[in-house]
Coordinates of C-alpha atoms and ligand atoms in Angstrom, one line a residue:
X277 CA -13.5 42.4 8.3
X278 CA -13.3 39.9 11.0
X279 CA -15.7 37.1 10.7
X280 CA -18.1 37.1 13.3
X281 CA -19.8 33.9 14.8
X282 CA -23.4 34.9 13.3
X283 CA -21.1 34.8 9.9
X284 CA -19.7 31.5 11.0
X285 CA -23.5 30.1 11.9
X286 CA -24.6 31.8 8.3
X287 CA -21.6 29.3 6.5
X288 CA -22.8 25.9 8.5
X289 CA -26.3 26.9 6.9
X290 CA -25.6 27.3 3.8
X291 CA -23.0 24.4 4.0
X292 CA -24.2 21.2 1.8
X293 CA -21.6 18.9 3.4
X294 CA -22.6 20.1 7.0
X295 CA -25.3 17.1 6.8
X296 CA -22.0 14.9 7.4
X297 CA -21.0 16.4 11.0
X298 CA -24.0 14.0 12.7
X299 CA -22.5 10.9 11.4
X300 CA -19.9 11.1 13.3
X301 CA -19.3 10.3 16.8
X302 CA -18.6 13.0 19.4
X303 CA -19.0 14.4 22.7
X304 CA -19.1 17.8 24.3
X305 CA -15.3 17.5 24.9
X306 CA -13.0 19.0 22.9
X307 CA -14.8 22.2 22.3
X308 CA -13.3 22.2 18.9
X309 CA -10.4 19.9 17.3
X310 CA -8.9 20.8 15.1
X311 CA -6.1 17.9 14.6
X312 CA -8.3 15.7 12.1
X313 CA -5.2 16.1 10.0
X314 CA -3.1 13.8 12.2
X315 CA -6.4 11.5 13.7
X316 CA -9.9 11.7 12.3
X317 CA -12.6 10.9 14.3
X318 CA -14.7 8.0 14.4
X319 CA -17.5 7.5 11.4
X320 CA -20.5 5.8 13.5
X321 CA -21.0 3.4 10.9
X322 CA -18.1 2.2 11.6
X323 CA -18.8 1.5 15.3
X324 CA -21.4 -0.4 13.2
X325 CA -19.9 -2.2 11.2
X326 CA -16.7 -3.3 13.3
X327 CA -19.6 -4.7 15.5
X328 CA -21.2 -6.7 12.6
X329 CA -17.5 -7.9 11.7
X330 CA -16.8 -9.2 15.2
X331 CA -20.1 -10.9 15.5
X332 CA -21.1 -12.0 12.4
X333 CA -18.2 -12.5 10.0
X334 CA -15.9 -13.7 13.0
X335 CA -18.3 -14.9 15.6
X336 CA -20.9 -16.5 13.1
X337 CA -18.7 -17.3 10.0
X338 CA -15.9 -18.1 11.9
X339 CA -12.7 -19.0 9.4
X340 CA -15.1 -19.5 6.6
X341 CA -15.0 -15.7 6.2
X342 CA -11.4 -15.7 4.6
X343 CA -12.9 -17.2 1.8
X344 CA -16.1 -15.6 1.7
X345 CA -15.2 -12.2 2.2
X346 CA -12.0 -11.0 3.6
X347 CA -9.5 -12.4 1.4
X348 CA -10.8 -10.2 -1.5
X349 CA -11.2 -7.1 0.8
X350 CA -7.7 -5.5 -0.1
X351 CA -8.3 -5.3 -3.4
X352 CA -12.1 -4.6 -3.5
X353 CA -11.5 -1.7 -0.5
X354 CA -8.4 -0.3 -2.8
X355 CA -10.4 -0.1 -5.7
X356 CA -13.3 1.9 -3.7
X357 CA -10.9 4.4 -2.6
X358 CA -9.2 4.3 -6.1
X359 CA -12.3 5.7 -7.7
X360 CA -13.5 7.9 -5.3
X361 CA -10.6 9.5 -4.0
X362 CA -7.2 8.9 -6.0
X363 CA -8.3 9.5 -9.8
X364 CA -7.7 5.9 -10.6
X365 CA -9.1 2.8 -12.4
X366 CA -9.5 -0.8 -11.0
X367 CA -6.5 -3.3 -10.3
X368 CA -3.9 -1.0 -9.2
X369 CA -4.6 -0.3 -5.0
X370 CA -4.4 -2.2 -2.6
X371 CA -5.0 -1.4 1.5
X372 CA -2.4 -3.1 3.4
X373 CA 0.2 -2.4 6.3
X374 CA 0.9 0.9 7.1
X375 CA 2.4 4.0 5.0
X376 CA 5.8 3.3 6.3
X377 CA 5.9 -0.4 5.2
X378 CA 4.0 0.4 1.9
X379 CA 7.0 3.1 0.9
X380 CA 9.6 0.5 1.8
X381 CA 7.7 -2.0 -0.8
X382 CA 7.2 0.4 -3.0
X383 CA 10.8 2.5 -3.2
X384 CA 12.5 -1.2 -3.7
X385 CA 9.4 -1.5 -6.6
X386 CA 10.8 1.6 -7.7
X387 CA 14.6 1.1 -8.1
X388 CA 13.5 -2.6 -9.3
X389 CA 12.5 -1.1 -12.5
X390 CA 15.8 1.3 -12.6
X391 CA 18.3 -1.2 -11.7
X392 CA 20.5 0.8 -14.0
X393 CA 20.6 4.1 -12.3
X394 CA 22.8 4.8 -9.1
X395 CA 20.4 7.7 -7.5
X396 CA 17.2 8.4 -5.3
X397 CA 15.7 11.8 -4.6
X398 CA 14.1 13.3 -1.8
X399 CA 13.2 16.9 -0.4
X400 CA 15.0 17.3 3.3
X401 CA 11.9 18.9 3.8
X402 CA 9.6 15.5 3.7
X403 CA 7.9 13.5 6.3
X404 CA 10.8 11.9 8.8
X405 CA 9.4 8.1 7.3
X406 CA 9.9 9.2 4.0
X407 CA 13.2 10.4 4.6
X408 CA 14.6 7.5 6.9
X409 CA 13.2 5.2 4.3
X410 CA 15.1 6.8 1.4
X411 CA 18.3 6.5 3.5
X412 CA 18.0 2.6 4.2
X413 CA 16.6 1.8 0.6
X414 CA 19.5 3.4 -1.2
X415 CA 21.8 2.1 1.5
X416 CA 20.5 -1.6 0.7
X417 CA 20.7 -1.1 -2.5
X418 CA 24.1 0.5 -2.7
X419 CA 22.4 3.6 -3.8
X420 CA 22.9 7.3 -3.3
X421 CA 20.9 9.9 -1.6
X422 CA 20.4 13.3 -3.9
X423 CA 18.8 15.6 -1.3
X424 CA 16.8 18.8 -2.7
X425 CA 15.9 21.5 0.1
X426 CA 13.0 23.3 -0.6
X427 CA 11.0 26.3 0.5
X428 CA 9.1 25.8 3.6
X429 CA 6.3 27.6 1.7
X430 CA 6.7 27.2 -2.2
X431 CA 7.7 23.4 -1.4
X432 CA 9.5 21.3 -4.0
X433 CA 9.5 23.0 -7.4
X434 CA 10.1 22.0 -11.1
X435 CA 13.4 24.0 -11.2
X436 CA 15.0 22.8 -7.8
X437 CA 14.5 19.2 -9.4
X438 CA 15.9 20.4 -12.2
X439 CA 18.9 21.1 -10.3
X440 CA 19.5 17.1 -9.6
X441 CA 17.6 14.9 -12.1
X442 CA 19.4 12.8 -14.4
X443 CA 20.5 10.1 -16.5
X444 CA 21.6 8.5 -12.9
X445 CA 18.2 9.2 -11.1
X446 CA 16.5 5.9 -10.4
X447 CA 13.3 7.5 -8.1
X448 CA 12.1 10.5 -6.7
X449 CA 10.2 10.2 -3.5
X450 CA 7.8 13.2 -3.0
X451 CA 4.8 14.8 -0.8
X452 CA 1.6 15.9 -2.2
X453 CA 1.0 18.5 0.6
X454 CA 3.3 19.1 2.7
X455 CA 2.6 18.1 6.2
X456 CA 3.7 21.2 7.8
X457 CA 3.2 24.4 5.6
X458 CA 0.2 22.4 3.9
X459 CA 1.7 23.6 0.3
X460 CA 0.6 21.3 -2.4
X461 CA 2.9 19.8 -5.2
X462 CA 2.3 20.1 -8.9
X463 CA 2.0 16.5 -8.8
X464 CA 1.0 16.2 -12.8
X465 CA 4.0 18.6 -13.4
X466 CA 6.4 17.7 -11.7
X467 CA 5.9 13.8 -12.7
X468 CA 6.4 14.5 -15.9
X469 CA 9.5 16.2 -15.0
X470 CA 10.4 13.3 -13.3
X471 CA 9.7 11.2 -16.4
X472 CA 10.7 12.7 -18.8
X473 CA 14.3 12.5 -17.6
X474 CA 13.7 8.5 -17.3
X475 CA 13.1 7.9 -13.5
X476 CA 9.7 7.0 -11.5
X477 CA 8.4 9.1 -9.0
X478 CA 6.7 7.6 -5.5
X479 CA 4.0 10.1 -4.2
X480 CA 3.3 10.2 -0.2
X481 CA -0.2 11.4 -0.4
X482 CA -0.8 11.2 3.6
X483 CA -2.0 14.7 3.7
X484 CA -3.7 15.0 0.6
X485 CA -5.9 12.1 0.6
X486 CA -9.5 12.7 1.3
X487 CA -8.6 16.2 1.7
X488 CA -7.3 17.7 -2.1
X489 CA -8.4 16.2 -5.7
X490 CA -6.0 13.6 -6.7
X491 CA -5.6 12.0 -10.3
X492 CA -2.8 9.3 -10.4
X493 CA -4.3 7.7 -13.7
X494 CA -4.3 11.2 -15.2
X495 CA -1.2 12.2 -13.9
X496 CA 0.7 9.1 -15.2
X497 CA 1.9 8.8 -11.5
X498 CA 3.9 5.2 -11.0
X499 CA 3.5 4.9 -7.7
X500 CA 1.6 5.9 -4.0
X501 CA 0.9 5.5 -1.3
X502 CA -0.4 7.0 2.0
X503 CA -2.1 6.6 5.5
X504 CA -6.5 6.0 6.2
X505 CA -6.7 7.6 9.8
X506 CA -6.3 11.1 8.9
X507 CA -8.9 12.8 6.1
X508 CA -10.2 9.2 6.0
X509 CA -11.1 8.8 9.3
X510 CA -10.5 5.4 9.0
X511 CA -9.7 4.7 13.2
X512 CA -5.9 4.6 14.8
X513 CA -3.3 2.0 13.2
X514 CA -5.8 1.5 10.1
X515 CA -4.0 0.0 7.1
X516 CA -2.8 2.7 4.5
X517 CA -3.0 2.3 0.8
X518 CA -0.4 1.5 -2.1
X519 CA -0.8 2.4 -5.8
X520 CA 1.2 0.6 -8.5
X521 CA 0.2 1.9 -12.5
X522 CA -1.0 -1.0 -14.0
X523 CA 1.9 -0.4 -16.7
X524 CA 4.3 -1.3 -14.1
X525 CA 2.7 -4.5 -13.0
X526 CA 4.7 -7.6 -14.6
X527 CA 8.0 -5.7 -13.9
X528 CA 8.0 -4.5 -10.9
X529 CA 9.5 -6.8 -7.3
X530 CA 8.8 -5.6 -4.2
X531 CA 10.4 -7.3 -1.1
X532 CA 8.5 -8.4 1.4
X533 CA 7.4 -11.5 -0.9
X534 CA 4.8 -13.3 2.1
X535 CA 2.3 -15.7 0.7
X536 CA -0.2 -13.4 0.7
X537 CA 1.8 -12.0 -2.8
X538 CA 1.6 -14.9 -4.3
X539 CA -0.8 -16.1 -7.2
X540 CA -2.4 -18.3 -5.0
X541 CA -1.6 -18.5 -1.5
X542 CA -3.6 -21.4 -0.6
X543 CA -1.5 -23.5 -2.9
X544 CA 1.6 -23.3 -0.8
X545 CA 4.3 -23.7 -3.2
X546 CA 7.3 -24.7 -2.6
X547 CA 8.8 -21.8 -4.6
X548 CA 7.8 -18.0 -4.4
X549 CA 6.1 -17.1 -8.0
X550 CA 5.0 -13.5 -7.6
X551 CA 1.0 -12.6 -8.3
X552 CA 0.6 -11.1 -11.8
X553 CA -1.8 -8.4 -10.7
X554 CA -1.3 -5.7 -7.5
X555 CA -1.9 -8.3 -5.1
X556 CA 2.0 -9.2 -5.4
X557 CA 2.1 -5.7 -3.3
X558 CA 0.3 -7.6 -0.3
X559 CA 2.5 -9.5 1.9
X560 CA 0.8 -11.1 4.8
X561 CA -2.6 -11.8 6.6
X562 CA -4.9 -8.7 6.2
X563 CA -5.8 -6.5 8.8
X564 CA -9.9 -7.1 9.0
X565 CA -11.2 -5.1 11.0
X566 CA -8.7 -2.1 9.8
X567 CA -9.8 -2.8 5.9
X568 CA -13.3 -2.4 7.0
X569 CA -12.8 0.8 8.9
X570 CA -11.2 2.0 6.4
X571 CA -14.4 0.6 3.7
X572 CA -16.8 2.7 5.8
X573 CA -14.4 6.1 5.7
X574 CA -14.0 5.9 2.2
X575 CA -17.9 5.4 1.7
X576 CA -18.6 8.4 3.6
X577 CA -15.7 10.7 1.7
X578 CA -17.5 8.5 -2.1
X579 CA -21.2 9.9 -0.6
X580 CA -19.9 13.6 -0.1
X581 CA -17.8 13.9 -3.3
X582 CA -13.9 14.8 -3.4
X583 CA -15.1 18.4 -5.1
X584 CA -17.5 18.8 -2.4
X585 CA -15.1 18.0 0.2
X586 CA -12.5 20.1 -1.4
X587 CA -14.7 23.3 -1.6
X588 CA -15.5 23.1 2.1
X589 CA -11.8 22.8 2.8
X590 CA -10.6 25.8 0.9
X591 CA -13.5 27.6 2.6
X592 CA -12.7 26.4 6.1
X593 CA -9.0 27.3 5.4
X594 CA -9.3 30.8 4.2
X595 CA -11.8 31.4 7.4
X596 CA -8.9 30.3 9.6
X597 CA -6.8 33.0 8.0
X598 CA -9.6 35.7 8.0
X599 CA -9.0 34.7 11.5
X600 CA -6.2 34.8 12.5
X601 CA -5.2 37.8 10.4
X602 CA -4.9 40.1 13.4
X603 CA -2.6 38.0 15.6
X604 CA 0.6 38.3 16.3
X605 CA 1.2 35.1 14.4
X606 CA 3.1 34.2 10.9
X607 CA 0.8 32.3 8.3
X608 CA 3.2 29.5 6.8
X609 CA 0.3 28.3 4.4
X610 CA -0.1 29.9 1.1
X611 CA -2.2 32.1 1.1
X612 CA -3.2 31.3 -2.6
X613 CA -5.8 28.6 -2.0
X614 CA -5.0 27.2 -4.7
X615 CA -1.9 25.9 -3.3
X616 CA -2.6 24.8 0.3
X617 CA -4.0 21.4 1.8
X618 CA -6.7 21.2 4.1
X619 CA -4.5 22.5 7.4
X620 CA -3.2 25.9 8.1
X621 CA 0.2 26.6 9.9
X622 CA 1.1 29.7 11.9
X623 CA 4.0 30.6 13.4
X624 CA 5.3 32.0 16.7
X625 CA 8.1 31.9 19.0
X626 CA 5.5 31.5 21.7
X627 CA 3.6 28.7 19.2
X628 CA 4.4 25.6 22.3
X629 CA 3.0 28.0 25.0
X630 CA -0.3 28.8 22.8
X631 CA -0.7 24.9 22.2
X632 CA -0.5 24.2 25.7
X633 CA -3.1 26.5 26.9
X634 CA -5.6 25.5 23.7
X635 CA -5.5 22.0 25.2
X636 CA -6.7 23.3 28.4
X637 CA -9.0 25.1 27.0
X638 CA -10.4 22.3 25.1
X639 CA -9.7 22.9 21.8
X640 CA -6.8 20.7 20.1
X641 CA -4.6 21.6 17.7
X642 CA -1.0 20.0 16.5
X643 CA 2.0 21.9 17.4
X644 CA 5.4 21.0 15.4
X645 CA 8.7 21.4 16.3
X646 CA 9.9 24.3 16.8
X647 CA 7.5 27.3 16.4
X648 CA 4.6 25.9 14.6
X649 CA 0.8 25.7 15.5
X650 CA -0.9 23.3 13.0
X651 CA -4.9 23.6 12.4
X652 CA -6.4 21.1 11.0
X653 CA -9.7 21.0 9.0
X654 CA -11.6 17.9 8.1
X655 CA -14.2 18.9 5.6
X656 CA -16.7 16.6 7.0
X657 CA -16.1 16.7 10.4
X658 CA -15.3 20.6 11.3
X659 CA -18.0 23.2 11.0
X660 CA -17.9 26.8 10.9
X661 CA -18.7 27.5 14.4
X662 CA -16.3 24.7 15.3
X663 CA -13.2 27.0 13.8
X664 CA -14.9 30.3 14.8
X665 CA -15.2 28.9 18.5
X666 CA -11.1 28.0 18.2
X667 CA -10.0 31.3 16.9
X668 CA -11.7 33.0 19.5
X669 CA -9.7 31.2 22.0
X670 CA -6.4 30.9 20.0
X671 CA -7.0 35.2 19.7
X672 CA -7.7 35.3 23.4
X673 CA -4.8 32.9 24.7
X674 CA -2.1 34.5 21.8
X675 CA -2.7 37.7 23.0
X676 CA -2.6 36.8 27.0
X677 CA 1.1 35.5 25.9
X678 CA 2.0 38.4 24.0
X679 CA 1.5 40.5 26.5
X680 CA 3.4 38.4 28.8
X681 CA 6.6 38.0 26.9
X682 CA 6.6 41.9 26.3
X683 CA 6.2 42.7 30.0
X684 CA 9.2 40.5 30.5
X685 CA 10.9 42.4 28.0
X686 CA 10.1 45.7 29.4
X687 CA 12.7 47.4 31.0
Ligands
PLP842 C1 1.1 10.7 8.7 C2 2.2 10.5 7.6 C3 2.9 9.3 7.5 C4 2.6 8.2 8.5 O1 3.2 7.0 8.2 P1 2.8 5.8 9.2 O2 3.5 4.6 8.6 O3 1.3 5.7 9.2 O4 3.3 6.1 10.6 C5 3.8 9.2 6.5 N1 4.1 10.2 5.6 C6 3.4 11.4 5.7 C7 3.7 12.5 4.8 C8 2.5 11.6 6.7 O5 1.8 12.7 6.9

């Protein structure tokens, strides 16, 4: 049976997360988003806080604050979202830069600790960064590209790795969830595939993060990283994170080797000595007032509890899917909940026309290129009634186009 929007109202009630939708800032427009997988919205502690930055610590403290506080913010803000959100003990995260320069640091960190293997792998399916970056790196490095093609839906798998690991694979660069079908990895499994053939594996966790359990310690992973602004809701251009095991930590050479890398950057060496401990990721000045929108997200995502959290997504996703189950449209999710992120793709050859006319109806999806409508649910951001209100008009518009293309048709 359809859910209804009494059902929908009966959810927010019983919802214990649904506290969380207050403490974030919004107005009457958009009727519903549902993109907080691309952009969350805007915590308003952080309005808060950013304010108490500019006047206080930059206003009042002036450049005294490096010492006193912001210098140490990478580290102290990584090891926050280390324990609340990635499965993962102190001295190994660091917020810095952006996802894109992270993976660069991080796949030359990679191959630094394989320098005698000739290969990297990556899914043609991954995130266009991930890929481009894999192409450079192993073009730098006089490295070649093994490329795996995956399922759209049953994503990268322990037997299509199978098909191309090695005694020549150096690293395997890999998404947690995939950012369009929203399939999750076996990310335990498949590292120690990945491991036990001698290579290290680099995880994207961009659309996992703050969204799906993680457990990097657990998991053995070697290295991560991923973006702040999406299930974070850490604010446009927000530093993303980077996870080096601590096993890893006196071998590895990343190389963007700034001052900020070194064991102590106010002693201005003449000659580069690398930090012992993850600050050798870091490379320059820190983003501020980034690190401390990103603080606040993590502190609201540590106060509602990654199970939580993840309860609420699987329950938002499989009411988008009760949904949408009589629409003319394909679900590219799985439909095992089990295996999908927080978002839920559906597919149509009408999918660019149906985004359009959400958008002036005030609701916001994400459409991807070529066919796909991408829904978004943040766990503490999107309520019930939110996604019933969407559906409604997704139904409504979907159907209007239907029609439309058939008449056409009709002889
Ligand atoms: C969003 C996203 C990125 C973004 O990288 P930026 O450097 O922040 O632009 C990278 N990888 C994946 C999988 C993403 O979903």
């Amino acid at each position: 049976m359809k859910p209804t929007l009494e059902d929908a109202r009966k959810f927010d009630a019983a919802d214990p997360l649904a506290r969380f939708g207050d403490l974030f800032l919004r107005h009457e427009d958009p009727v519903a988003y549902l993109d907080g997988n691309s952009l969350g919205r805007p915590p308003i502690a952080t309005i808060t806080r950013l304010q108490g930055v500019l006047e206080h610590e930059w206003g009042g403290r002036l450049i005294r604050s490096w010492t006193e506080r912001w210098v140490a913010m990478p580290t102290e803000v990584g090891d926050r979202l280390a324990a609340a959100v990635l499965g993962a003990a102190a001295g190994q995260t660091v917020i810095a830069d952006s996802t894109t320069v992270n993976l660069y640091k991080v796949l030359h960190a990679a191959c630094s600790l394989r320098t005698d293997r000739t290969e990297i792998v990556v899914d043609d399916a991954n995130f266009p960064t991930d890929r481009y970056l894999v192409e450079s790196v192993a073009a730098s490095r006089g490295l070649t590209v093994r490329w795996i093609s995956p399922d759209l839906v049953e994503g990268v798998t322990s037997a299509l790795l199978a098909e191309v690991l090695g005694p020549d694979t150096a690293a395997v660069v890999l998404s947690h969830v995939d950012y369009r079908s929203g399939t999750i990895a076996d990310l335990s499994g498949l590292t120690a595939d990945i491991q036990r053939c001698g290579a290290v594996v680099v995880w994207d966790l961009c659309h996992s993060v703050g969204a799906v359990e993680i457990g990097l310690d657990a998991a053995k992973v070697d290295f991560a990283v991923g973006c702040t602004y999406k299930y974070l809701n850490a604010g446009p251009g927000a530093p993303a994170f980077l996870y080096v095991a601590q096993r890893h930590m006196g071998a590895v050479q990343q190389p963007i080797t700034g001052w900020w890398s070194t064991a102590d950057m106010f002693a201005m060496a003449d000659t580069y000595e690398a930090a012992p401990s993850i600050t050798k990721m870091l490379s320059g000045t820190a983003n501020v007032l980034g690190t401390a929108a990103v603080d606040e997200g993590v502190s609201m995502v540590a106060e509602a509890g990654m199970a939580a959290i993840r309860a609420k997504s699987i329950g938002l996703t499989e009411f988008v899917i009760e949904m949408a189950a009589d629409l003319d449209l394909e679900l590219v999710s799985p439909r095992d909940a089990a295996l999908r992120g927080s978002h839920v793709s559906l597919r149509s050859p009408h999918a660019k026309a149906i985004t359009t006319q959400l958008i002036e109806r005030n609701v916001i999806p994400d459409f991807r290129n070529p066919d796909m409508i991408r829904l978004g649910l943040s766990p503490l951001t999107t309520s019930y009634a939110e996604v019933w209100t969407a559906m409604d008009i997704l139904g409504d518009v979907a159907r209007q186009i239907g029609l439309k293309a058939q008449s056409t048709i009709a002889p």
